PDB file of C-alpha atoms in Angstrom:
ATOM      1  CA  UNK A   1      -6.796 -69.031 145.271  1.00 29.00           C
ATOM      2  CA  UNK A   2      -9.636 -66.903 146.627  1.00 33.00           C
ATOM      3  CA  UNK A   3     -13.156 -68.196 146.999  1.00 33.00           C
ATOM      4  CA  UNK A   4     -16.102 -67.081 144.851  1.00 35.00           C
ATOM      5  CA  UNK A   5     -17.510 -65.182 147.855  1.00 35.00           C
ATOM      6  CA  UNK A   6     -14.302 -63.196 148.195  1.00 35.00           C
ATOM      7  CA  UNK A   7     -13.967 -62.406 144.492  1.00 36.00           C
ATOM      8  CA  UNK A   8     -17.521 -61.202 144.053  1.00 36.00           C
ATOM      9  CA  UNK A   9     -17.369 -58.644 146.859  1.00 43.00           C
ATOM     10  CA  UNK A  10     -18.182 -55.025 146.052  1.00 51.00           C
ATOM     11  CA  UNK A  11     -15.480 -52.693 144.778  1.00 57.00           C
ATOM     12  CA  UNK A  12     -13.281 -51.055 147.380  1.00 67.00           C
ATOM     13  CA  UNK A  13     -13.315 -47.276 147.600  1.00 64.00           C
ATOM     14  CA  UNK A  14      -9.756 -47.186 146.226  1.00 68.00           C
ATOM     15  CA  UNK A  15     -10.650 -49.358 143.214  1.00 64.00           C
ATOM     16  CA  UNK A  16     -13.771 -47.305 142.499  1.00 61.00           C
ATOM     17  CA  UNK A  17     -11.785 -44.064 142.633  1.00 64.00           C
ATOM     18  CA  UNK A  18      -9.078 -45.437 140.309  1.00 63.00           C
ATOM     19  CA  UNK A  19     -11.720 -46.540 137.795  1.00 61.00           C
ATOM     20  CA  UNK A  20     -13.509 -43.180 137.993  1.00 59.00           C
ATOM     21  CA  UNK A  21     -10.201 -41.355 137.464  1.00 60.00           C
ATOM     22  CA  UNK A  22      -9.356 -43.485 134.415  1.00 56.00           C
ATOM     23  CA  UNK A  23     -12.807 -42.983 132.898  1.00 54.00           C
ATOM     24  CA  UNK A  24     -13.115 -39.347 134.029  1.00 54.00           C
ATOM     25  CA  UNK A  25     -16.513 -37.675 133.537  1.00 57.00           C
ATOM     26  CA  UNK A  26     -17.949 -40.771 131.868  1.00 72.00           C
ATOM     27  CA  UNK A  27     -15.286 -40.738 129.138  1.00 85.00           C
ATOM     28  CA  UNK A  28     -14.521 -44.178 127.700  1.00 92.00           C
ATOM     29  CA  UNK A  29     -12.456 -46.246 130.109  1.00 94.00           C
ATOM     30  CA  UNK A  30      -8.895 -47.053 129.056  1.00 96.00           C
ATOM     31  CA  UNK A  31      -6.625 -49.024 131.393  1.00 97.00           C
ATOM     32  CA  UNK A  32      -3.167 -50.594 131.109  1.00 97.00           C
ATOM     33  CA  UNK A  33      -1.734 -53.278 133.415  1.00 97.00           C
ATOM     34  CA  UNK A  34       1.951 -54.047 133.709  1.00 96.00           C
ATOM     35  CA  UNK A  35       1.909 -55.468 137.253  1.00 95.00           C
ATOM     36  CA  UNK A  36      -0.448 -57.212 139.672  1.00 94.00           C
ATOM     37  CA  UNK A  37      -1.603 -53.917 141.257  1.00 96.00           C
ATOM     38  CA  UNK A  38      -2.623 -52.567 137.831  1.00 96.00           C
ATOM     39  CA  UNK A  39      -4.383 -55.849 137.080  1.00 97.00           C
ATOM     40  CA  UNK A  40      -6.374 -55.540 140.331  1.00 97.00           C
ATOM     41  CA  UNK A  41      -7.829 -52.254 139.012  1.00 96.00           C
ATOM     42  CA  UNK A  42      -8.746 -53.928 135.715  1.00 97.00           C
ATOM     43  CA  UNK A  43     -10.309 -56.802 137.655  1.00 97.00           C
ATOM     44  CA  UNK A  44     -12.457 -54.349 139.620  1.00 95.00           C
ATOM     45  CA  UNK A  45     -13.492 -52.512 136.438  1.00 95.00           C
ATOM     46  CA  UNK A  46     -14.500 -55.766 134.746  1.00 96.00           C
ATOM     47  CA  UNK A  47     -16.237 -57.383 137.722  1.00 94.00           C
ATOM     48  CA  UNK A  48     -19.665 -58.702 136.628  1.00 94.00           C
ATOM     49  CA  UNK A  49     -18.860 -58.381 132.911  1.00 96.00           C
ATOM     50  CA  UNK A  50     -20.723 -60.736 130.596  1.00 96.00           C
ATOM     51  CA  UNK A  51     -19.162 -62.506 127.634  1.00 97.00           C
ATOM     52  CA  UNK A  52     -19.471 -65.714 125.607  1.00 97.00           C
ATOM     53  CA  UNK A  53     -16.814 -68.300 124.749  1.00 97.00           C
ATOM     54  CA  UNK A  54     -17.079 -67.027 121.145  1.00 97.00           C
ATOM     55  CA  UNK A  55     -15.856 -63.607 122.399  1.00 98.00           C
ATOM     56  CA  UNK A  56     -12.496 -65.089 123.443  1.00 98.00           C
ATOM     57  CA  UNK A  57      -9.993 -65.002 120.566  1.00 98.00           C
ATOM     58  CA  UNK A  58      -6.457 -66.327 120.902  1.00 98.00           C
ATOM     59  CA  UNK A  59      -4.103 -65.495 118.045  1.00 98.00           C
ATOM     60  CA  UNK A  60      -1.316 -67.963 118.772  1.00 97.00           C
ATOM     61  CA  UNK A  61       1.022 -66.684 116.047  1.00 97.00           C
ATOM     62  CA  UNK A  62       0.652 -63.078 117.241  1.00 98.00           C
ATOM     63  CA  UNK A  63       0.852 -64.183 120.919  1.00 98.00           C
ATOM     64  CA  UNK A  64      -2.263 -62.131 121.643  1.00 98.00           C
ATOM     65  CA  UNK A  65      -5.521 -62.902 123.484  1.00 98.00           C
ATOM     66  CA  UNK A  66      -8.503 -60.603 122.933  1.00 98.00           C
ATOM     67  CA  UNK A  67     -11.765 -60.797 124.877  1.00 98.00           C
ATOM     68  CA  UNK A  68     -14.794 -58.704 123.966  1.00 98.00           C
ATOM     69  CA  UNK A  69     -17.360 -58.272 126.732  1.00 97.00           C
ATOM     70  CA  UNK A  70     -20.247 -56.242 128.084  1.00 96.00           C
ATOM     71  CA  UNK A  71     -18.905 -54.320 131.073  1.00 95.00           C
ATOM     72  CA  UNK A  72     -21.154 -53.161 133.891  1.00 93.00           C
ATOM     73  CA  UNK A  73     -20.076 -49.572 134.674  1.00 90.00           C
ATOM     74  CA  UNK A  74     -20.098 -49.459 138.460  1.00 82.00           C
ATOM     75  CA  UNK A  75     -18.284 -46.127 138.287  1.00 82.00           C
ATOM     76  CA  UNK A  76     -20.929 -44.315 136.236  1.00 80.00           C
ATOM     77  CA  UNK A  77     -24.180 -45.138 137.927  1.00 78.00           C
ATOM     78  CA  UNK A  78     -25.218 -48.459 136.502  1.00 83.00           C
ATOM     79  CA  UNK A  79     -24.886 -48.640 132.749  1.00 93.00           C
ATOM     80  CA  UNK A  80     -23.426 -51.219 130.375  1.00 94.00           C
ATOM     81  CA  UNK A  81     -20.809 -50.693 127.671  1.00 95.00           C
ATOM     82  CA  UNK A  82     -19.092 -52.973 125.148  1.00 97.00           C
ATOM     83  CA  UNK A  83     -15.408 -53.230 125.983  1.00 98.00           C
ATOM     84  CA  UNK A  84     -12.374 -55.283 125.030  1.00 98.00           C
ATOM     85  CA  UNK A  85      -9.478 -56.629 127.032  1.00 98.00           C
ATOM     86  CA  UNK A  86      -6.282 -57.700 125.321  1.00 98.00           C
ATOM     87  CA  UNK A  87      -3.217 -59.523 126.620  1.00 98.00           C
ATOM     88  CA  UNK A  88       0.090 -59.401 124.774  1.00 98.00           C
ATOM     89  CA  UNK A  89       3.082 -61.743 125.048  1.00 97.00           C
ATOM     90  CA  UNK A  90       0.778 -64.754 125.551  1.00 98.00           C
ATOM     91  CA  UNK A  91       2.508 -68.135 125.620  1.00 98.00           C
ATOM     92  CA  UNK A  92      -0.528 -70.385 126.215  1.00 98.00           C
ATOM     93  CA  UNK A  93      -4.253 -70.249 127.016  1.00 98.00           C
ATOM     94  CA  UNK A  94      -6.075 -72.997 128.910  1.00 98.00           C
ATOM     95  CA  UNK A  95      -9.602 -73.280 130.237  1.00 96.00           C
ATOM     96  CA  UNK A  96     -11.085 -75.375 133.020  1.00 97.00           C
ATOM     97  CA  UNK A  97     -14.790 -75.865 133.596  1.00 96.00           C
ATOM     98  CA  UNK A  98     -15.915 -73.389 130.931  1.00 95.00           C
ATOM     99  CA  UNK A  99     -18.782 -74.304 128.605  1.00 94.00           C
ATOM    100  CA  UNK A 100     -17.869 -75.256 125.042  1.00 89.00           C
ATOM    101  CA  UNK A 101     -21.007 -73.915 123.364  1.00 95.00           C
ATOM    102  CA  UNK A 102     -19.981 -70.597 121.745  1.00 95.00           C
ATOM    103  CA  UNK A 103     -23.027 -68.575 122.857  1.00 97.00           C
ATOM    104  CA  UNK A 104     -23.195 -69.652 126.515  1.00 96.00           C
ATOM    105  CA  UNK A 105     -23.120 -66.559 128.749  1.00 96.00           C
ATOM    106  CA  UNK A 106     -20.193 -66.265 131.153  1.00 97.00           C
ATOM    107  CA  UNK A 107     -19.991 -63.837 134.087  1.00 96.00           C
ATOM    108  CA  UNK A 108     -16.491 -62.641 134.954  1.00 97.00           C
ATOM    109  CA  UNK A 109     -15.889 -62.463 138.705  1.00 96.00           C
ATOM    110  CA  UNK A 110     -12.219 -61.555 139.050  1.00 97.00           C
ATOM    111  CA  UNK A 111      -8.796 -61.548 137.437  1.00 98.00           C
ATOM    112  CA  UNK A 112      -5.640 -62.522 139.339  1.00 97.00           C
ATOM    113  CA  UNK A 113      -1.935 -62.626 138.474  1.00 97.00           C
ATOM    114  CA  UNK A 114       0.272 -65.428 139.767  1.00 97.00           C
ATOM    115  CA  UNK A 115       3.871 -64.425 139.328  1.00 95.00           C
ATOM    116  CA  UNK A 116       6.281 -66.946 137.859  1.00 95.00           C
ATOM    117  CA  UNK A 117       9.944 -66.425 137.098  1.00 94.00           C
ATOM    118  CA  UNK A 118       9.982 -62.625 136.654  1.00 90.00           C
ATOM    119  CA  UNK A 119       8.541 -61.143 134.577  1.00 93.00           C
ATOM    120  CA  UNK A 120       6.437 -64.152 133.492  1.00 96.00           C
ATOM    121  CA  UNK A 121       3.355 -65.502 135.181  1.00 97.00           C
ATOM    122  CA  UNK A 122      -0.197 -66.704 134.861  1.00 98.00           C
ATOM    123  CA  UNK A 123      -3.291 -64.544 134.585  1.00 98.00           C
ATOM    124  CA  UNK A 124      -6.363 -66.327 135.958  1.00 98.00           C
ATOM    125  CA  UNK A 125      -9.824 -65.141 134.877  1.00 98.00           C
ATOM    126  CA  UNK A 126     -12.422 -66.571 137.274  1.00 98.00           C
ATOM    127  CA  UNK A 127     -16.051 -67.000 136.193  1.00 97.00           C
ATOM    128  CA  UNK A 128     -19.301 -67.609 138.057  1.00 95.00           C
ATOM    129  CA  UNK A 129     -20.019 -71.307 138.285  1.00 92.00           C
ATOM    130  CA  UNK A 130     -16.387 -72.203 138.977  1.00 93.00           C
ATOM    131  CA  UNK A 131     -14.841 -72.114 135.505  1.00 96.00           C
ATOM    132  CA  UNK A 132     -11.612 -70.289 134.804  1.00 97.00           C
ATOM    133  CA  UNK A 133      -9.315 -69.272 131.986  1.00 98.00           C
ATOM    134  CA  UNK A 134      -5.540 -69.374 132.488  1.00 98.00           C
ATOM    135  CA  UNK A 135      -3.365 -67.129 130.353  1.00 98.00           C
ATOM    136  CA  UNK A 136       0.370 -67.860 130.551  1.00 98.00           C
ATOM    137  CA  UNK A 137       2.285 -64.674 129.762  1.00 98.00           C
ATOM    138  CA  UNK A 138       5.931 -63.900 129.133  1.00 98.00           C
ATOM    139  CA  UNK A 139       5.288 -60.604 130.922  1.00 97.00           C
ATOM    140  CA  UNK A 140       2.113 -58.889 132.069  1.00 97.00           C
ATOM    141  CA  UNK A 141       0.863 -56.637 129.282  1.00 97.00           C
ATOM    142  CA  UNK A 142      -2.905 -56.080 129.424  1.00 98.00           C
ATOM    143  CA  UNK A 143      -5.143 -53.298 128.152  1.00 98.00           C
ATOM    144  CA  UNK A 144      -8.868 -52.624 128.522  1.00 98.00           C
ATOM    145  CA  UNK A 145     -10.838 -50.120 126.467  1.00 97.00           C
ATOM    146  CA  UNK A 146     -14.510 -49.237 126.182  1.00 96.00           C
ATOM    147  CA  UNK A 147     -15.726 -49.611 122.586  1.00 96.00           C
ATOM    148  CA  UNK A 148     -19.320 -48.377 122.493  1.00 95.00           C
ATOM    149  CA  UNK A 149     -21.756 -45.855 123.879  1.00 93.00           C
ATOM    150  CA  UNK A 150     -23.238 -46.787 127.244  1.00 93.00           C
ATOM    151  CA  UNK A 151     -26.794 -48.029 127.668  1.00 93.00           C
ATOM    152  CA  UNK A 152     -28.921 -48.052 130.797  1.00 92.00           C
ATOM    153  CA  UNK A 153     -28.958 -51.260 132.816  1.00 88.00           C
ATOM    154  CA  UNK A 154     -32.342 -52.782 133.603  1.00 86.00           C
ATOM    155  CA  UNK A 155     -30.894 -54.806 136.483  1.00 82.00           C
ATOM    156  CA  UNK A 156     -27.875 -54.214 138.712  1.00 80.00           C
ATOM    157  CA  UNK A 157     -25.633 -57.261 139.262  1.00 85.00           C
ATOM    158  CA  UNK A 158     -25.919 -58.643 142.781  1.00 77.00           C
ATOM    159  CA  UNK A 159     -23.380 -60.423 144.944  1.00 69.00           C
ATOM    160  CA  UNK A 160     -23.550 -63.187 147.492  1.00 64.00           C
ATOM    161  CA  UNK A 161     -23.990 -60.700 150.328  1.00 58.00           C
ATOM    162  CA  UNK A 162     -27.148 -59.419 148.585  1.00 48.00           C
ATOM    163  CA  UNK A 163     -25.834 -55.965 147.720  1.00 48.00           C
ATOM    164  CA  UNK A 164     -25.698 -54.592 144.231  1.00 50.00           C
ATOM    165  CA  UNK A 165     -22.640 -52.457 144.863  1.00 47.00           C
TER     166      UNK A 165
END
C-alpha cells in the first residue's frame, strides 16, 4: 500500500490530460473504469474531493455503492462541482478508521484496485487521516459523473510538498 505522501502528490501530466479530454471544454466530467488503469484516472480526478460518511450509500440488495462528493476540478482552473461515483457488482463494503458521525468531513486522497481472482478484487478508497473504505467487487465497474454547475474555489487544496497542484 502506498503512503499518504505518495497518494497526495500532484496529478501527472498524463492524468491531467486524460481528465481534461473526458471533461472537454469544461463540460461535465463523465468517466468509466473497467480496469486498474481506468481507476487511476478516476482517482486523479477525485483527488482532494470532500464528502461525509452520510454521502456513502450501499444498497446491498442491488449490489451498488454510491458516493456523492464535492470534487475539486484541477483540470478547469480551480473550481468545485458536486459529483457522484458509483460501483456496481459490489459484494461487500468495509471501513477502517473512518468517523461514524454522519456529517464529519472526509478528504479523499486516492483510489486503488487490488486484483483478486480475475475479474474480482478490492477497491480501496484512502482518506486523509488514515481511514479507508474497502469495496469488494465481483468485477471492476465504476462510473463518475459531475452533477452540478461549478463554483469558484476560495482555497486550493495543498499537498504535503506544499504545492497546490
